CSV table of N, CA and C in Angstrom, one decimal:
chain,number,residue,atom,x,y,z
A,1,UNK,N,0.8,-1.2,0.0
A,1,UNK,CA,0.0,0.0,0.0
A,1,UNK,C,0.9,1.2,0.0
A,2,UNK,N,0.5,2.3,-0.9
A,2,UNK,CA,1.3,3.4,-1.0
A,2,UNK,C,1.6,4.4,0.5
A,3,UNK,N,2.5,4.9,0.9
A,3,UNK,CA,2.5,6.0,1.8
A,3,UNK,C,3.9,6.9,1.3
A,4,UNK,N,2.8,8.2,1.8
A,4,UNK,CA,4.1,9.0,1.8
A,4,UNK,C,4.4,9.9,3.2
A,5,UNK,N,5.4,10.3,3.5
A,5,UNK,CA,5.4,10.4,5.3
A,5,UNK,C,6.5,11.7,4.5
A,6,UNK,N,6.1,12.9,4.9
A,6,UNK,CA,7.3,14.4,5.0
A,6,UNK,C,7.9,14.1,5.9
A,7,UNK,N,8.9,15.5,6.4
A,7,UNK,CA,9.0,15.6,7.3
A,7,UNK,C,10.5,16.3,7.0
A,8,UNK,N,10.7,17.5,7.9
A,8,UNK,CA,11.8,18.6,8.0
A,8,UNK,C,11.4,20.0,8.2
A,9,UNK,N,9.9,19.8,8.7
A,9,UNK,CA,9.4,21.2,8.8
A,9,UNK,C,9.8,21.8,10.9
A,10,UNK,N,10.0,22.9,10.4
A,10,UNK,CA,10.3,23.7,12.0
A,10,UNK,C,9.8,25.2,11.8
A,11,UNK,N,10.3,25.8,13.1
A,11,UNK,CA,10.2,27.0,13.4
A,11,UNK,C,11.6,27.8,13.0
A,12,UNK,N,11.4,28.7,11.6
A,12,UNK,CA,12.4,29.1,11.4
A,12,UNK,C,12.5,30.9,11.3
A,13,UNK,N,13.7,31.3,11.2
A,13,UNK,CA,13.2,33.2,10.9
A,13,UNK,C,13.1,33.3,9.5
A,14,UNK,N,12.8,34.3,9.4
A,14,UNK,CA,12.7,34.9,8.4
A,14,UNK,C,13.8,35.3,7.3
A,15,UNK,N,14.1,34.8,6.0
A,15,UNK,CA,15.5,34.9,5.7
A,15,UNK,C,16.3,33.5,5.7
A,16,UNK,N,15.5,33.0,6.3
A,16,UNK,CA,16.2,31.6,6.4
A,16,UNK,C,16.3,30.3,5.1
A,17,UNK,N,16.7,29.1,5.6
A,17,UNK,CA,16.5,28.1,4.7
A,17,UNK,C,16.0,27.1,5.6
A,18,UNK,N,14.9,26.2,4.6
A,18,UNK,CA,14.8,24.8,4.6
A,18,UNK,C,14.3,23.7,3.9
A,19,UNK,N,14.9,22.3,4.1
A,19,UNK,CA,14.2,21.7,3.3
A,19,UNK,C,13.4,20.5,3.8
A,20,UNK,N,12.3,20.6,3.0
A,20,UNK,CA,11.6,19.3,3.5
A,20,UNK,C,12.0,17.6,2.6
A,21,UNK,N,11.4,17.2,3.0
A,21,UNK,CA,11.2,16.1,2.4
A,21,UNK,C,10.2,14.9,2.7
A,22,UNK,N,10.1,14.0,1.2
A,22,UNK,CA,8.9,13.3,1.1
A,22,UNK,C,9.1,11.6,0.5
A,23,UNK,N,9.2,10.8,1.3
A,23,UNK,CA,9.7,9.9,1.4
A,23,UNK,C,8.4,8.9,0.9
A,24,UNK,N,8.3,8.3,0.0
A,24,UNK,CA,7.5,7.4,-0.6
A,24,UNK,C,7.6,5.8,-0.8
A,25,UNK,N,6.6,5.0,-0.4
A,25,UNK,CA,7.0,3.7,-0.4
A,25,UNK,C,5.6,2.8,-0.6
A,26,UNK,N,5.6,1.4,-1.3
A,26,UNK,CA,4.6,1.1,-1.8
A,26,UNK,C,4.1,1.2,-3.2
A,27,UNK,N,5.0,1.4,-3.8
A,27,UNK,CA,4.8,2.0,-5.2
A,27,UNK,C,5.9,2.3,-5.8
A,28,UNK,N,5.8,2.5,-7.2
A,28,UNK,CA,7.1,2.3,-8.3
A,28,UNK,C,7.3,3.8,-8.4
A,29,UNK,N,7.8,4.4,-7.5
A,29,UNK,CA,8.1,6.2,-7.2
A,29,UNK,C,8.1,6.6,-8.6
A,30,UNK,N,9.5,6.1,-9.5
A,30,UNK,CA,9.7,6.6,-10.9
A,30,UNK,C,8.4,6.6,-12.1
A,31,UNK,N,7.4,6.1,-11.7
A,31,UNK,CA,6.5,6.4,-12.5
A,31,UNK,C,5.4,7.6,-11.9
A,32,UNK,N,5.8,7.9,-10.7
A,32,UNK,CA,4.7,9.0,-9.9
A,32,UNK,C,5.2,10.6,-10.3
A,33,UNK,N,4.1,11.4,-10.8
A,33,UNK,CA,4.2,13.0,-10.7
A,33,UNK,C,4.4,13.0,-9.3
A,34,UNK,N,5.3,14.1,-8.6
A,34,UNK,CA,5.2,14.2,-7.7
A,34,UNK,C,4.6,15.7,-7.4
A,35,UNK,N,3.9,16.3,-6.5
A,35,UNK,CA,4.2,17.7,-6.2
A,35,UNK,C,4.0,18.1,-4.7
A,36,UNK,N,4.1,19.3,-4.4
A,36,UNK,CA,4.1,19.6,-2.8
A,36,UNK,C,2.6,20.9,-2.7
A,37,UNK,N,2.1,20.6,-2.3
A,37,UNK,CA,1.0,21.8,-2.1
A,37,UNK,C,1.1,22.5,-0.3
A,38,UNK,N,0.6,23.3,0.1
A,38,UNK,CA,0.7,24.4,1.3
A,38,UNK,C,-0.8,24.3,1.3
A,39,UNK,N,-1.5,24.4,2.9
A,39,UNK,CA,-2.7,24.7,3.7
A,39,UNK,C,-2.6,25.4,5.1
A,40,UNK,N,-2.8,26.5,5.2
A,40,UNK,CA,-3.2,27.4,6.1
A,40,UNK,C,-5.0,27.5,6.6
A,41,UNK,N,-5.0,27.4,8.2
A,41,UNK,CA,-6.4,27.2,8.7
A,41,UNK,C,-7.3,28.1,7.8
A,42,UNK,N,-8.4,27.7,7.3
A,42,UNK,CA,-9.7,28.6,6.9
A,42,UNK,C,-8.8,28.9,5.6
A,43,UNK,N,-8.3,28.5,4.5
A,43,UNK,CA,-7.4,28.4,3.2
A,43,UNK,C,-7.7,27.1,2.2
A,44,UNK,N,-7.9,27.1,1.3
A,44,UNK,CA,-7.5,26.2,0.3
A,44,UNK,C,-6.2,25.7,0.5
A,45,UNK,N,-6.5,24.3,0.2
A,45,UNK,CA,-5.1,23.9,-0.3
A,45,UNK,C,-4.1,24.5,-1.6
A,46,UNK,N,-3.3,25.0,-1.5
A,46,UNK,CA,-2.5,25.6,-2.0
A,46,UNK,C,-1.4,25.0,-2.7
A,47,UNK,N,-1.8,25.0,-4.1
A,47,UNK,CA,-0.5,24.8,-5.2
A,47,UNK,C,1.3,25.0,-5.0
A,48,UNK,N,2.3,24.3,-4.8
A,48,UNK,CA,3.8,25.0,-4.8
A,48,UNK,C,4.6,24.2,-5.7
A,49,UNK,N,4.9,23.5,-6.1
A,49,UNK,CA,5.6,23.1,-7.0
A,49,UNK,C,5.3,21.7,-7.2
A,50,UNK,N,5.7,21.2,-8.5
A,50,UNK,CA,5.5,19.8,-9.0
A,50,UNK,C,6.8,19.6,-10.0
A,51,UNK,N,7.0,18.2,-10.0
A,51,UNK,CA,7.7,17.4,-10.7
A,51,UNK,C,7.5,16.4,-11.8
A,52,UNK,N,7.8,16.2,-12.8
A,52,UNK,CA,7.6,14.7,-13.5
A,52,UNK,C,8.4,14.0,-13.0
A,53,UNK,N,7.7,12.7,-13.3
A,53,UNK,CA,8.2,11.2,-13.3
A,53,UNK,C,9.6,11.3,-13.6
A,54,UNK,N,10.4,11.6,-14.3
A,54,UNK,CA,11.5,11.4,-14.8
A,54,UNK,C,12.3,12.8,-14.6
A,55,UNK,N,11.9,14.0,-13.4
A,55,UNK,CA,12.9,15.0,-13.2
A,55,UNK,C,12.6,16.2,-14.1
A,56,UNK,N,12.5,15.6,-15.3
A,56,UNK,CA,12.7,16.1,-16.6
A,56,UNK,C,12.0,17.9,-16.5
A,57,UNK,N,11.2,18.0,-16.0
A,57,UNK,CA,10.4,19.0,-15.9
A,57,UNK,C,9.3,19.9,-15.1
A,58,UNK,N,9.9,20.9,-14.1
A,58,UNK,CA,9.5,21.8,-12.6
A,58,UNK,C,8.4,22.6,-13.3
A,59,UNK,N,8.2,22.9,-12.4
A,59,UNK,CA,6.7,24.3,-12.3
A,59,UNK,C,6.8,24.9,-10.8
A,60,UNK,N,6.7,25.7,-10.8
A,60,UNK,CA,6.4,26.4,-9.5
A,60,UNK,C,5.2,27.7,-9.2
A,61,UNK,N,4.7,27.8,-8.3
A,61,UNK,CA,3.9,28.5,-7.9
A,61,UNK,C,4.6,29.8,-8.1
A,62,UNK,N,4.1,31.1,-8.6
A,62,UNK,CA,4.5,32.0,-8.9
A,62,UNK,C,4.8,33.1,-7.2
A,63,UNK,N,4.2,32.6,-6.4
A,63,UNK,CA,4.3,33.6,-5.1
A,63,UNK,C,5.9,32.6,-4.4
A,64,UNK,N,6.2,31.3,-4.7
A,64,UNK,CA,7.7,30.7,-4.6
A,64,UNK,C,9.2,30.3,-5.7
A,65,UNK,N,8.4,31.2,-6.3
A,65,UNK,CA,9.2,31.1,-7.9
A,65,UNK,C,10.6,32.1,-7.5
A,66,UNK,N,11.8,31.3,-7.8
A,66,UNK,CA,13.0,32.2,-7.6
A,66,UNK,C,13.7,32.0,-6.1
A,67,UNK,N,12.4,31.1,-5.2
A,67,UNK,CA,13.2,30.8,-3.8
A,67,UNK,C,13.2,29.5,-3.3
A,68,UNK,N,12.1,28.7,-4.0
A,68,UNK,CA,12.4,27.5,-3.7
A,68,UNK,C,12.5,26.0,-5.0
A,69,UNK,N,12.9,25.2,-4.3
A,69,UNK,CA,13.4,24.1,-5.8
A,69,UNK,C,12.6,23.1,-5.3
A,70,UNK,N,12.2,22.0,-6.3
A,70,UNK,CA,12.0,20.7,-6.2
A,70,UNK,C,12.4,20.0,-7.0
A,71,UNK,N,12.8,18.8,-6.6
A,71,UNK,CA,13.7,17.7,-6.7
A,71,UNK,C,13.5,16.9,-6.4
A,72,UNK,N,14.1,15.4,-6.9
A,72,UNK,CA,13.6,14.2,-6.8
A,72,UNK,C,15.1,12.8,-7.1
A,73,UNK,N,14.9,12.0,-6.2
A,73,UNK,CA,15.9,10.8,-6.5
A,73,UNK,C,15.3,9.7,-6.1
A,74,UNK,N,15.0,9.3,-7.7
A,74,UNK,CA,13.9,8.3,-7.8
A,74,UNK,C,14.9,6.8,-6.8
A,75,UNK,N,16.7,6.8,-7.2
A,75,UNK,CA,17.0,5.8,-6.2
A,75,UNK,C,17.1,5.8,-5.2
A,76,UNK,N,16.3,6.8,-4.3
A,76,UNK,CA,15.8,7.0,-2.6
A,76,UNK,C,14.5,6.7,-2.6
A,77,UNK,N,13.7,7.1,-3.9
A,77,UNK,CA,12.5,7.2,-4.0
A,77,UNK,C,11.6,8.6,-2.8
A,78,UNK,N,12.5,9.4,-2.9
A,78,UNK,CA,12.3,11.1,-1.8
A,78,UNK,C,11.8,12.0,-2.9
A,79,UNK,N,11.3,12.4,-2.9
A,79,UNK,CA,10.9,13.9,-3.2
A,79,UNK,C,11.6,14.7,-2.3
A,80,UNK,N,12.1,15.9,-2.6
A,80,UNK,CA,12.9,17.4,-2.1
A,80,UNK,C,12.0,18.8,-2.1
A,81,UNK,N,12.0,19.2,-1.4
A,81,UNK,CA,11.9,20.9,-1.7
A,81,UNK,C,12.6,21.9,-0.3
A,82,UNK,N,13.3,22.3,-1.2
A,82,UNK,CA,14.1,23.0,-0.4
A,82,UNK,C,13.6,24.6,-0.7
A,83,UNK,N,13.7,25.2,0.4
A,83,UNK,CA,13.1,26.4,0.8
A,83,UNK,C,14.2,27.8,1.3
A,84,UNK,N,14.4,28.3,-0.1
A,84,UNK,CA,15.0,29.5,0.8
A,84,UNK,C,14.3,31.0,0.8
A,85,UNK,N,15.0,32.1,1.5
A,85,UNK,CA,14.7,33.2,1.7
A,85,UNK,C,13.2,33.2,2.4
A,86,UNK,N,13.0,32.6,3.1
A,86,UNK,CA,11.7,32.0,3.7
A,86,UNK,C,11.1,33.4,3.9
A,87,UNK,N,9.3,33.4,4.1
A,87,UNK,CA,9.1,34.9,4.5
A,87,UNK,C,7.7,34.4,5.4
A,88,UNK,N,7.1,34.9,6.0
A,88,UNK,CA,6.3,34.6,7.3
A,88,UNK,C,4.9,34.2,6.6
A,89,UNK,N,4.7,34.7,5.4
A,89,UNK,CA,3.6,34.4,4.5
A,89,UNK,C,3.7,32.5,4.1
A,90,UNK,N,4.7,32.2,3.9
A,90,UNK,CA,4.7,31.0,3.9
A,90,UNK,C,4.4,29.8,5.0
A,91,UNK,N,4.2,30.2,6.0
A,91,UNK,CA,3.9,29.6,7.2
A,91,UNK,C,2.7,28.5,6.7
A,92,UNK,N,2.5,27.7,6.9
A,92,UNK,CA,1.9,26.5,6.4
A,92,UNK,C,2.0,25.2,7.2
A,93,UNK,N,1.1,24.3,6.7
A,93,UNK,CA,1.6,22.7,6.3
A,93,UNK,C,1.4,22.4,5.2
A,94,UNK,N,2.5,21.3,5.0
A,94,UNK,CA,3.0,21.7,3.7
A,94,UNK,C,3.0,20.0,3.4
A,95,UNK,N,1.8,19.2,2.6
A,95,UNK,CA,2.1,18.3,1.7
A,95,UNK,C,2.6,17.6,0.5
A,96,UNK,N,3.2,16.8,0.5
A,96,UNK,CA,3.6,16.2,-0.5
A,96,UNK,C,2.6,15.3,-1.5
A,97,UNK,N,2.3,15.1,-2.4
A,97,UNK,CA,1.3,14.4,-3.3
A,97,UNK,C,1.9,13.8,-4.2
A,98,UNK,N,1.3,12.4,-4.6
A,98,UNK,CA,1.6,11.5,-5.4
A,98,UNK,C,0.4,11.8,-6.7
A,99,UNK,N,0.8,11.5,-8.1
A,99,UNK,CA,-0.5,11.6,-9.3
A,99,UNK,C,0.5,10.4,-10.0
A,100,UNK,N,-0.9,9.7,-10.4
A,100,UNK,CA,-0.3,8.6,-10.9
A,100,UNK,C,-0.5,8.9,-12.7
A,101,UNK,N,-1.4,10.0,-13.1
A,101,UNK,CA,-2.2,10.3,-14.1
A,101,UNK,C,-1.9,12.1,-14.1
A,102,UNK,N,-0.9,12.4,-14.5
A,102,UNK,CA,-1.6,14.2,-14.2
A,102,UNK,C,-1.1,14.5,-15.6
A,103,UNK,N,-1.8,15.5,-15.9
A,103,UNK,CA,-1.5,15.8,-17.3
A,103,UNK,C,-2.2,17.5,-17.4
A,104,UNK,N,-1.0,18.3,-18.4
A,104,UNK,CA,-1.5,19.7,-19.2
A,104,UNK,C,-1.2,20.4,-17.5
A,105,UNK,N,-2.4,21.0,-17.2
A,105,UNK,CA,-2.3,22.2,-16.3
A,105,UNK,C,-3.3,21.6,-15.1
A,106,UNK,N,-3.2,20.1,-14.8
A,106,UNK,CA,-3.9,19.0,-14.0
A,106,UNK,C,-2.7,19.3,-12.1
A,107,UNK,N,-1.6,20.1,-12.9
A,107,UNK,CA,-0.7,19.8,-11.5
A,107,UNK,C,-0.9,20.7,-10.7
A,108,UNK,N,-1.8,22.1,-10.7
A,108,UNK,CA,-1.8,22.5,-10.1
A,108,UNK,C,-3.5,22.4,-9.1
A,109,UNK,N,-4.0,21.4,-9.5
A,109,UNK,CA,-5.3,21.3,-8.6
A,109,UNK,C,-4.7,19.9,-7.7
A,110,UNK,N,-5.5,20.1,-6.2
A,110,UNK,CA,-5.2,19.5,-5.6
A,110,UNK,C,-6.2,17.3,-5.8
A,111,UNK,N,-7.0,18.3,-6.5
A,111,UNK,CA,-7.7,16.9,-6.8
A,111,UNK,C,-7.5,15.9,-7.5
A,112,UNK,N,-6.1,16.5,-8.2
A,112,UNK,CA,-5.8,15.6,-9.6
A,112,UNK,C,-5.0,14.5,-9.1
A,113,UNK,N,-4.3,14.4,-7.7
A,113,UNK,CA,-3.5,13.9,-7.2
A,113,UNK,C,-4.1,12.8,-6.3
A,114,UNK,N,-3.4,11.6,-6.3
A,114,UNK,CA,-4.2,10.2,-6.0
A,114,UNK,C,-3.9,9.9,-4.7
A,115,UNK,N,-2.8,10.4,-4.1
A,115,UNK,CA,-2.2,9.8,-2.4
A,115,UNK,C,-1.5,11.4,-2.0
A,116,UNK,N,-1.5,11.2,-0.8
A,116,UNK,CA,-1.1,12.9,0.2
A,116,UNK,C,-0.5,11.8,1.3
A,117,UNK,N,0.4,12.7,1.8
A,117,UNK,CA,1.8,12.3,3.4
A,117,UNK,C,0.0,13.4,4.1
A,118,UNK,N,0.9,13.0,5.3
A,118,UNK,CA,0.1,13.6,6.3
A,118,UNK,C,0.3,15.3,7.2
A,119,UNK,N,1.3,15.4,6.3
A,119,UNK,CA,1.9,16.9,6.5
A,119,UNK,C,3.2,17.4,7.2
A,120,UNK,N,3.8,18.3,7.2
A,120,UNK,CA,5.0,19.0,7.8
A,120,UNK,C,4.7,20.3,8.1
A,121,UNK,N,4.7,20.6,9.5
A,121,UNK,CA,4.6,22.5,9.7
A,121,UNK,C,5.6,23.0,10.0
A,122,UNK,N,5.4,24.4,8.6
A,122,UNK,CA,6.4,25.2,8.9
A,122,UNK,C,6.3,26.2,9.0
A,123,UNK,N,7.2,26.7,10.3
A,123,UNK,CA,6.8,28.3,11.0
A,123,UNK,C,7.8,29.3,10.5
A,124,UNK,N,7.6,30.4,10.0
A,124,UNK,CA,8.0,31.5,9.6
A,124,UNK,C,8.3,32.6,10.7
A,125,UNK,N,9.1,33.1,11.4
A,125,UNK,CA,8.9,34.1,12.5
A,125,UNK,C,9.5,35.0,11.6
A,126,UNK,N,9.1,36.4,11.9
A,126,UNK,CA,9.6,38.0,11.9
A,126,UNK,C,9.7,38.8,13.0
């Protein structure tokens, strides 16, 4: 059975770095979209970056675009996102999502995605 378990989220300042990660097991990783979405109480779940199957090709949310990366090593079978210049607006939990099917402009809805970790929070201070 598929799981995916995050985890690297803390209380950081502002200005800072971090990275999470998303560890997957139960399933052939190298054939999974991956991406990371953000939820704040009384908020949608919130789009942040995605990956293909094969590395080959990122997207990022335009409000994290220029600070943070995703990445993937399918022979760990982890998903990456590392977070810099952090700012207190990003304060979240922050899931990782599995799509076993995503396609076109499918990566940025949270529905398109077939398995979710159970989350990582991360605190922004100023």
């Amino acid at each position: 059975q598929i799981q995916l378990v995050e985890s690297g989220g803390r209380l950081v300042q502002a200005g800072e770095s971090l990275r999470l990660s998303c560890a997957v097991s139960g399933y052939t990783f190298s054939s999974l979209t991956m991406g990371w979405f953000r939820q704040v109480p009384g908020k949608n779940r919130e789009f942040v970056a995605v990956i293909t199957w094969n590395g080959g090709t990122t997207y990022y949310a335009d409000s994290v675009k220029g600070r943070f990366t995703i990445s993937r090593d399918n022979a760990k079978n982890t998903v990456y996102l590392q977070m810099n210049s952090l700012k207190p607006e990003d304060t979240a939990v922050y899931y990782c999502a599995a799509g076993l099917n995503v396609y076109g402009l499918g990566f940025k809805f949270p529905s398109r995605y077939d398995y979710w970790g159970q989350g990582t929070q991360v605190t922004v201070s100023s």
